[in-house]
Short mmCIF file of C-alpha atoms and ligand atoms in Angstrom, two decimals:
data_model
loop_
_atom_site.label_atom_id
_atom_site.label_comp_id
_atom_site.label_asym_id
_atom_site.label_seq_id
_atom_site.Cartn_x
_atom_site.Cartn_y
_atom_site.Cartn_z
CA MET A 129 155.02 142.99 88.12
CA THR A 130 158.57 142.21 89.19
CA PRO A 131 158.86 140.27 92.46
CA ILE A 132 159.63 142.33 95.55
CA THR A 133 163.09 141.15 96.62
CA ASP A 134 166.19 142.97 97.84
CA ILE A 135 169.91 142.36 97.31
CA HIS A 136 169.98 139.95 100.27
CA GLY A 137 167.16 137.92 98.69
CA ARG A 138 164.76 139.11 101.38
CA GLN A 139 161.02 139.01 100.63
CA PHE A 140 157.98 139.68 102.78
CA LYS A 141 156.33 136.42 103.85
CA THR A 142 155.08 137.21 107.35
CA LEU A 143 152.73 140.08 108.15
CA ARG A 144 152.56 141.35 111.73
CA VAL A 145 149.46 143.40 112.32
CA SER A 146 149.24 145.70 115.32
CA LEU A 147 145.51 145.78 116.04
CA THR A 148 145.67 148.52 118.64
CA ASN A 149 148.35 150.55 120.36
CA THR A 150 146.62 150.10 123.71
CA CYS A 151 147.70 147.47 126.24
CA ASN A 152 146.32 146.22 129.54
CA LEU A 153 149.76 145.68 131.06
CA GLY A 154 152.26 148.43 131.71
CA CYS A 155 155.54 146.60 131.01
CA VAL A 156 158.49 148.76 131.89
CA TYR A 157 160.33 148.17 128.59
CA CYS A 158 157.30 149.28 126.56
CA VAL A 159 155.59 151.97 128.63
CA GLU A 160 157.20 154.97 130.30
CA GLU A 161 156.11 155.41 133.91
CA SER A 162 154.72 158.90 133.33
CA THR A 163 152.37 157.71 130.56
CA GLU A 164 151.38 154.45 132.20
CA LYS A 165 147.65 153.95 132.62
CA LYS A 166 146.76 152.57 136.01
CA ALA A 167 143.44 151.08 134.98
CA ILE A 168 142.95 148.26 132.54
CA PRO A 169 141.33 149.88 129.52
CA SER A 170 138.06 148.67 128.10
CA PRO A 171 138.20 147.13 124.63
CA GLN A 172 139.33 149.56 122.00
CA LEU A 173 136.58 151.89 120.86
CA PRO A 174 136.11 152.12 117.10
CA GLU A 175 136.71 155.88 116.97
CA SER A 176 140.25 155.53 118.30
CA ASN A 177 141.11 153.00 115.60
CA PRO A 178 141.00 154.85 112.29
CA LEU A 179 140.65 151.66 110.25
CA SER A 180 137.31 149.85 110.25
CA VAL A 181 137.58 146.09 110.49
CA TYR A 182 136.42 145.89 106.85
CA LYS A 183 139.21 148.20 105.72
CA LEU A 184 141.71 146.22 107.75
CA ILE A 185 140.59 142.94 106.15
CA ASP A 186 140.77 144.60 102.72
CA CYS A 187 144.29 145.76 103.52
CA ILE A 188 145.42 142.30 104.63
CA ALA A 189 143.74 140.54 101.67
CA THR A 190 145.32 142.96 99.17
CA LEU A 191 148.78 142.61 100.71
CA HIS A 192 148.35 138.82 100.59
CA SER A 193 147.34 138.94 96.90
CA VAL A 194 150.55 140.84 96.06
CA ILE A 195 153.04 139.11 98.37
CA GLY A 196 151.62 135.61 98.92
CA LEU A 197 151.85 135.66 102.71
CA GLU A 198 152.68 132.45 104.55
CA THR A 199 151.87 133.70 108.04
CA ILE A 200 149.95 136.47 109.71
CA ARG A 201 150.63 137.36 113.34
CA LEU A 202 148.13 139.48 115.25
CA THR A 203 149.80 141.65 117.83
CA GLY A 204 149.69 145.12 119.34
CA GLY A 205 149.41 146.75 121.84
CA GLU A 206 147.33 143.91 123.15
CA PRO A 207 145.42 142.15 120.33
CA THR A 208 142.83 140.59 122.64
CA LEU A 209 141.59 144.12 123.44
CA TYR A 210 140.58 144.67 119.82
CA ARG A 211 136.80 144.58 119.86
CA GLU A 212 136.35 143.27 116.31
CA LEU A 213 138.84 140.44 116.77
CA LEU A 214 136.50 137.62 115.73
CA PRO A 215 135.10 139.32 112.58
CA LEU A 216 138.70 140.15 111.70
CA MET A 217 139.78 136.53 112.11
CA GLN A 218 136.82 135.39 110.04
CA GLY A 219 137.94 137.77 107.28
CA ILE A 220 141.51 136.52 107.53
CA GLN A 221 140.34 132.91 107.22
CA GLN A 222 138.69 133.87 103.92
CA THR A 223 141.93 135.29 102.52
CA GLY A 224 143.48 131.81 102.65
CA ILE A 225 146.64 132.90 104.52
CA PRO A 226 147.82 129.48 105.73
CA SER A 227 148.91 130.27 109.25
CA VAL A 228 147.22 132.63 111.75
CA LYS A 229 149.23 133.34 114.90
CA MET A 230 148.98 135.76 117.78
CA THR A 231 151.33 137.40 120.26
CA THR A 232 149.53 138.24 123.48
CA ASN A 233 150.17 138.87 127.14
CA GLY A 234 147.56 136.18 127.83
CA TYR A 235 145.71 138.27 130.40
CA LEU A 236 142.30 137.84 128.72
CA LEU A 237 143.03 134.54 127.07
CA SER A 238 141.14 132.05 129.20
CA ASN A 239 137.74 133.51 128.21
CA LYS A 240 138.65 133.99 124.56
CA ILE A 241 140.54 130.84 123.67
CA VAL A 242 137.51 128.84 122.47
CA ASP A 243 136.53 131.54 119.98
CA LEU A 244 140.09 132.10 118.86
CA TYR A 245 140.53 128.38 118.26
CA ASN A 246 137.24 128.20 116.34
CA HIS A 247 138.36 131.13 114.19
CA GLY A 248 141.52 129.44 112.97
CA LEU A 249 144.21 130.42 115.47
CA THR A 250 147.07 127.94 115.11
CA SER A 251 149.76 129.29 117.38
CA LEU A 252 150.24 131.61 120.33
CA ASN A 253 153.27 133.44 121.63
CA ILE A 254 152.49 134.41 125.20
CA SER A 255 154.64 137.04 126.85
CA LEU A 256 155.50 136.06 130.40
CA ASP A 257 158.41 137.90 131.95
CA ALA A 258 158.18 136.42 135.45
CA ILE A 259 156.63 133.41 137.16
CA GLU A 260 156.70 134.78 140.71
CA PRO A 261 154.17 137.46 141.69
CA GLU A 262 156.53 140.19 142.91
CA PRO A 263 158.94 140.22 139.93
CA PHE A 264 155.86 139.96 137.70
CA PHE A 265 154.53 143.14 139.26
CA GLN A 266 157.93 144.83 138.97
CA ILE A 267 158.05 144.31 135.23
CA SER A 268 154.37 144.48 134.20
CA ARG A 269 153.03 146.89 136.87
CA ARG A 270 150.08 144.51 137.27
CA ARG A 271 148.96 141.85 139.73
CA ASN A 272 146.82 138.84 138.72
CA LEU A 273 149.62 136.73 137.29
CA HIS A 274 147.27 133.78 137.78
CA LYS A 275 145.06 135.04 134.94
CA ILE A 276 147.91 134.58 132.48
CA LEU A 277 148.78 131.17 133.88
CA ASP A 278 145.12 130.13 133.51
CA GLY A 279 145.19 131.32 129.90
CA ILE A 280 148.31 129.26 129.19
CA GLU A 281 146.79 126.09 130.67
CA LYS A 282 143.57 126.60 128.71
CA ALA A 283 145.40 127.17 125.41
CA LEU A 284 147.34 123.96 125.98
CA THR A 285 144.12 121.96 126.46
CA PHE A 286 143.01 123.07 122.97
CA GLY A 287 146.19 121.76 121.41
CA ILE A 288 147.20 125.23 120.21
CA GLU A 289 150.96 125.56 119.86
CA VAL A 290 152.13 127.77 122.74
CA LYS A 291 155.49 129.47 123.10
CA ILE A 292 156.47 131.70 126.00
CA ASN A 293 158.46 134.90 125.43
CA CYS A 294 160.41 136.52 128.24
CA VAL A 295 162.26 139.82 127.81
CA VAL A 296 165.18 139.75 130.23
CA MET A 297 166.03 143.02 132.00
CA ARG A 298 169.00 143.25 134.32
CA GLY A 299 167.98 143.89 137.90
CA ILE A 300 164.27 143.69 137.07
CA ASN A 301 163.54 140.09 136.12
CA ASP A 302 166.83 138.27 135.44
CA SER A 303 166.09 136.35 138.67
CA GLN A 304 163.24 134.73 136.74
CA ILE A 305 165.30 133.01 134.02
CA LEU A 306 165.62 129.70 135.84
CA PRO A 307 162.14 129.63 137.47
CA LEU A 308 160.56 130.34 134.08
CA LEU A 309 162.71 127.74 132.38
CA ALA A 310 161.73 125.15 135.00
CA PHE A 311 158.02 126.04 134.63
CA CYS A 312 158.18 125.61 130.85
CA HIS A 313 160.42 122.53 130.98
CA GLN A 314 157.95 120.76 133.30
CA ARG A 315 155.08 121.46 130.88
CA ASN A 316 157.16 120.92 127.72
CA ILE A 317 156.38 124.45 126.49
CA ARG A 318 159.07 126.20 124.48
CA ILE A 319 160.41 129.34 126.10
CA ARG A 320 162.39 132.01 124.30
CA PHE A 321 164.40 134.58 126.24
CA LEU A 322 164.57 137.90 124.43
CA GLU A 323 167.43 140.31 124.67
CA LEU A 324 166.11 143.77 125.43
CA MET A 325 165.86 145.91 122.29
CA GLN A 326 166.84 149.55 122.20
CA MET A 327 163.36 150.92 121.60
CA GLY A 328 160.89 153.56 122.69
CA HIS A 329 161.60 155.32 125.98
CA LEU A 330 164.59 153.00 126.60
CA TYR A 331 166.27 154.14 123.40
CA GLY A 332 168.87 156.20 125.24
CA ASN A 333 168.98 154.09 128.37
CA PHE A 334 168.88 150.48 127.35
CA ALA A 335 172.46 149.53 128.34
CA THR A 336 171.49 149.78 132.04
CA TYR A 337 169.04 146.91 131.64
CA PHE A 338 170.56 144.94 128.78
CA PHE A 339 171.19 141.28 129.67
CA PRO A 340 173.04 139.50 126.83
CA GLU A 341 172.61 136.03 125.38
CA GLU A 342 175.95 134.93 126.84
CA GLU A 343 174.79 135.64 130.39
CA ILE A 344 171.42 134.00 129.78
CA LEU A 345 173.27 130.85 128.66
CA ASP A 346 175.58 131.05 131.69
CA ARG A 347 172.57 131.09 133.99
CA ILE A 348 170.92 128.19 132.17
CA GLY A 349 174.18 126.26 132.42
CA THR A 350 173.66 126.14 136.18
CA TYR A 351 170.32 124.37 135.54
CA ALA A 352 171.29 121.82 132.88
CA ASN A 353 173.68 120.99 130.07
CA PHE A 354 172.60 121.96 126.59
CA GLN A 355 173.60 121.63 122.94
CA PRO A 356 173.02 124.25 120.23
CA MET A 357 170.51 123.50 117.47
CA TYR A 358 170.57 125.18 114.07
CA ARG A 359 168.44 128.26 113.39
CA ASP A 360 165.57 127.97 110.88
CA ALA A 361 165.70 130.40 107.95
CA SER A 362 164.05 133.76 108.77
CA ALA A 363 163.48 132.68 112.39
CA THR A 364 164.04 135.17 115.19
CA ALA A 365 165.10 132.53 117.74
CA LYS A 366 168.01 130.14 117.99
CA TYR A 367 167.39 126.99 120.01
CA TRP A 368 169.35 124.83 122.40
CA GLN A 369 168.49 121.31 123.56
CA LEU A 370 168.74 119.79 127.03
CA PRO A 371 169.81 116.13 127.41
CA ASP A 372 166.15 115.00 127.65
CA GLY A 373 165.28 116.68 124.32
CA TYR A 374 163.57 119.79 125.73
CA GLN A 375 164.39 122.90 123.69
CA PHE A 376 164.61 126.54 124.74
CA GLY A 377 165.40 129.56 122.58
CA ILE A 378 167.04 132.95 122.70
CA ILE A 379 166.17 135.91 120.51
CA ALA A 380 169.48 137.74 120.54
CA ASN A 381 168.75 140.78 118.51
CA GLU A 382 171.87 142.59 119.73
CA SER A 383 174.42 139.81 120.29
CA ASP A 384 173.60 137.83 117.17
CA PRO A 385 171.44 139.86 114.75
CA PHE A 386 169.21 137.90 112.40
CA CYS A 387 168.24 140.74 110.06
CA THR A 388 169.78 139.49 106.82
CA ASP A 389 167.03 136.95 106.19
CA CYS A 390 164.17 138.82 107.91
CA ASN A 391 160.89 138.28 106.02
CA ARG A 392 158.60 140.39 108.20
CA LEU A 393 156.36 143.26 107.15
CA ARG A 394 154.44 145.26 109.77
CA LEU A 395 151.07 146.94 109.48
CA ASP A 396 150.08 149.28 112.30
CA SER A 397 146.59 150.08 113.55
CA GLN A 398 146.61 153.34 111.56
CA GLY A 399 147.07 151.60 108.18
CA ASN A 400 150.83 152.19 107.78
CA ILE A 401 153.35 149.57 106.78
CA PHE A 402 156.92 149.35 108.07
CA GLY A 403 159.60 147.11 106.58
CA CYS A 404 161.92 147.25 109.57
CA LEU A 405 161.75 147.90 113.32
CA SER A 406 164.77 150.20 112.93
CA ASP A 407 162.92 152.55 110.60
CA ASN A 408 160.38 154.97 112.08
CA THR A 409 159.01 156.17 108.75
CA PRO A 410 155.40 155.03 108.29
CA ILE A 411 154.26 154.20 104.77
CA PRO A 412 150.48 154.67 104.47
CA VAL A 413 148.85 152.00 102.30
CA THR A 414 145.10 152.35 102.67
CA ASP A 415 145.06 154.86 99.77
CA SER A 416 146.83 152.40 97.46
CA LEU A 417 144.75 149.24 97.78
CA ASP A 418 143.04 149.81 94.41
CA ASN A 419 146.26 150.84 92.69
CA PRO A 420 148.53 147.81 92.20
CA GLN A 421 151.41 149.83 90.74
CA LEU A 422 151.45 152.27 93.68
CA LEU A 423 151.09 149.49 96.26
CA HIS A 424 153.98 147.63 94.64
CA GLU A 425 156.14 150.75 94.87
CA LYS A 426 155.22 151.23 98.53
CA LEU A 427 156.13 147.63 99.32
CA GLN A 428 159.47 148.14 97.59
CA THR A 429 160.03 151.24 99.72
CA ALA A 430 159.20 149.21 102.83
CA LEU A 431 161.63 146.47 101.80
CA ALA A 432 164.32 149.10 101.26
CA GLN A 433 163.85 150.11 104.92
CA LYS A 434 165.33 146.78 106.04
CA LYS A 435 168.75 147.00 107.62
CA THR A 436 171.39 144.33 108.15
CA ARG A 437 171.31 144.85 111.90
CA PHE A 438 168.96 146.51 114.35
CA LEU A 439 169.87 150.16 114.87
CA GLY A 440 167.37 151.01 117.60
CA SER A 441 164.22 153.06 117.37
CA THR A 442 162.47 155.74 119.36
CA LEU A 443 159.15 154.04 118.53
CA SER A 444 157.84 151.68 121.19
CA MET A 445 156.83 148.13 120.24
CA LEU A 446 153.45 149.16 121.59
CA SER A 447 152.71 151.21 118.47
CA ILE A 448 154.65 149.42 115.74
CA GLY A 449 153.64 145.92 116.86
CA GLY A 450 155.89 143.34 118.53
N1 SAM B 86 150.71 142.73 124.21
C1 SAM B 86 151.24 141.62 123.50
C2 SAM B 86 152.28 140.90 124.31
O1 SAM B 86 152.55 141.32 125.44
O2 SAM B 86 152.81 139.90 123.84
C3 SAM B 86 151.76 141.92 122.10
C4 SAM B 86 152.58 143.15 121.92
S1 SAM B 86 154.16 143.15 122.73
C5 SAM B 86 154.74 144.72 122.21
C6 SAM B 86 155.01 141.98 121.74
C7 SAM B 86 156.35 141.50 122.23
O3 SAM B 86 157.28 142.55 122.15
C8 SAM B 86 156.35 140.99 123.63
O4 SAM B 86 156.89 139.69 123.67
C9 SAM B 86 157.25 141.98 124.34
O5 SAM B 86 157.87 141.37 125.40
C10 SAM B 86 158.18 142.40 123.22
N2 SAM B 86 158.86 143.68 123.45
C11 SAM B 86 158.32 144.90 123.61
N3 SAM B 86 159.27 145.83 123.78
C12 SAM B 86 160.46 145.19 123.73
C13 SAM B 86 161.82 145.60 123.84
N4 SAM B 86 162.17 146.87 124.05
N5 SAM B 86 162.77 144.66 123.71
C14 SAM B 86 162.44 143.37 123.49
N6 SAM B 86 161.19 142.92 123.38
C15 SAM B 86 160.21 143.81 123.50
#
């Protein structure tokens, strides 16, 4: 088999798996008000996830055998709502993928962290868009911020690498840039501020809320001086360093696209792969796991989906996996 590489030298090395398209927060950039569920859903029922956990593990193991994955990131929707999370992680451990990471809103983390740690979790990205209760409610449509903060503290006590992600929306939570930075600086946790991406229900309306990297840096300049660091290959974030060595990041998908060395492949909870967030065309793979030639072709099709800059998408991160 020829290696799966495109003209930019891009290959798939990181697999992001969306375990469910359900979430227990109702963040305004992900969920349209009219479809927002007021109640926190119970863990995903098997019938609403078409893939059994065994099929999902088979899918991941087969993709790993073809690509040689370096990292797997479990995401969603909210991955901690996935009922078979621990059997899944056990299966992933057996595939030998070196690094198992998760992106979570942290809401259920404090009760789950011991098991996650014991099942090989090495790193957590925790989404936290505000550190004060009222702006937190404005952006997430939920109270109980303290549950997330408890989860963060607990993860830190286990020595799991924790990074905080904050999507900045003008007029909704830009007031939180400095309080969040101070919170993370005091605890020496890396924070990354994300530019809003033109996705889902905000596809036609994102300019109203867009808050660019330049303005994020201007705000941070009122807090401290900083120096730019270099960006790691295939990384989404660029980092800056304060005089005491603390580093913060920005994921500037619009202002400074990082697509030309993107190494990410996505697998959704329905068993479809996507090579790019800008491409809404799902490529089903569960029918190709026993057919190496066909799977290879599908991965090539997914790689060909990759663009050189993000073009926007009517799909929400909730379904494709953030
Ligand atoms: N529920 C988990 C969480 O909250 O981290 C995982 C899924 S969430 C879709 C993954 C990440 O995507 C979060 O950091 C979220 O803030 C980010 N995200 C979702 N929609 C976005 C958008 N339109 N622009 C930028 N980031 C977005």
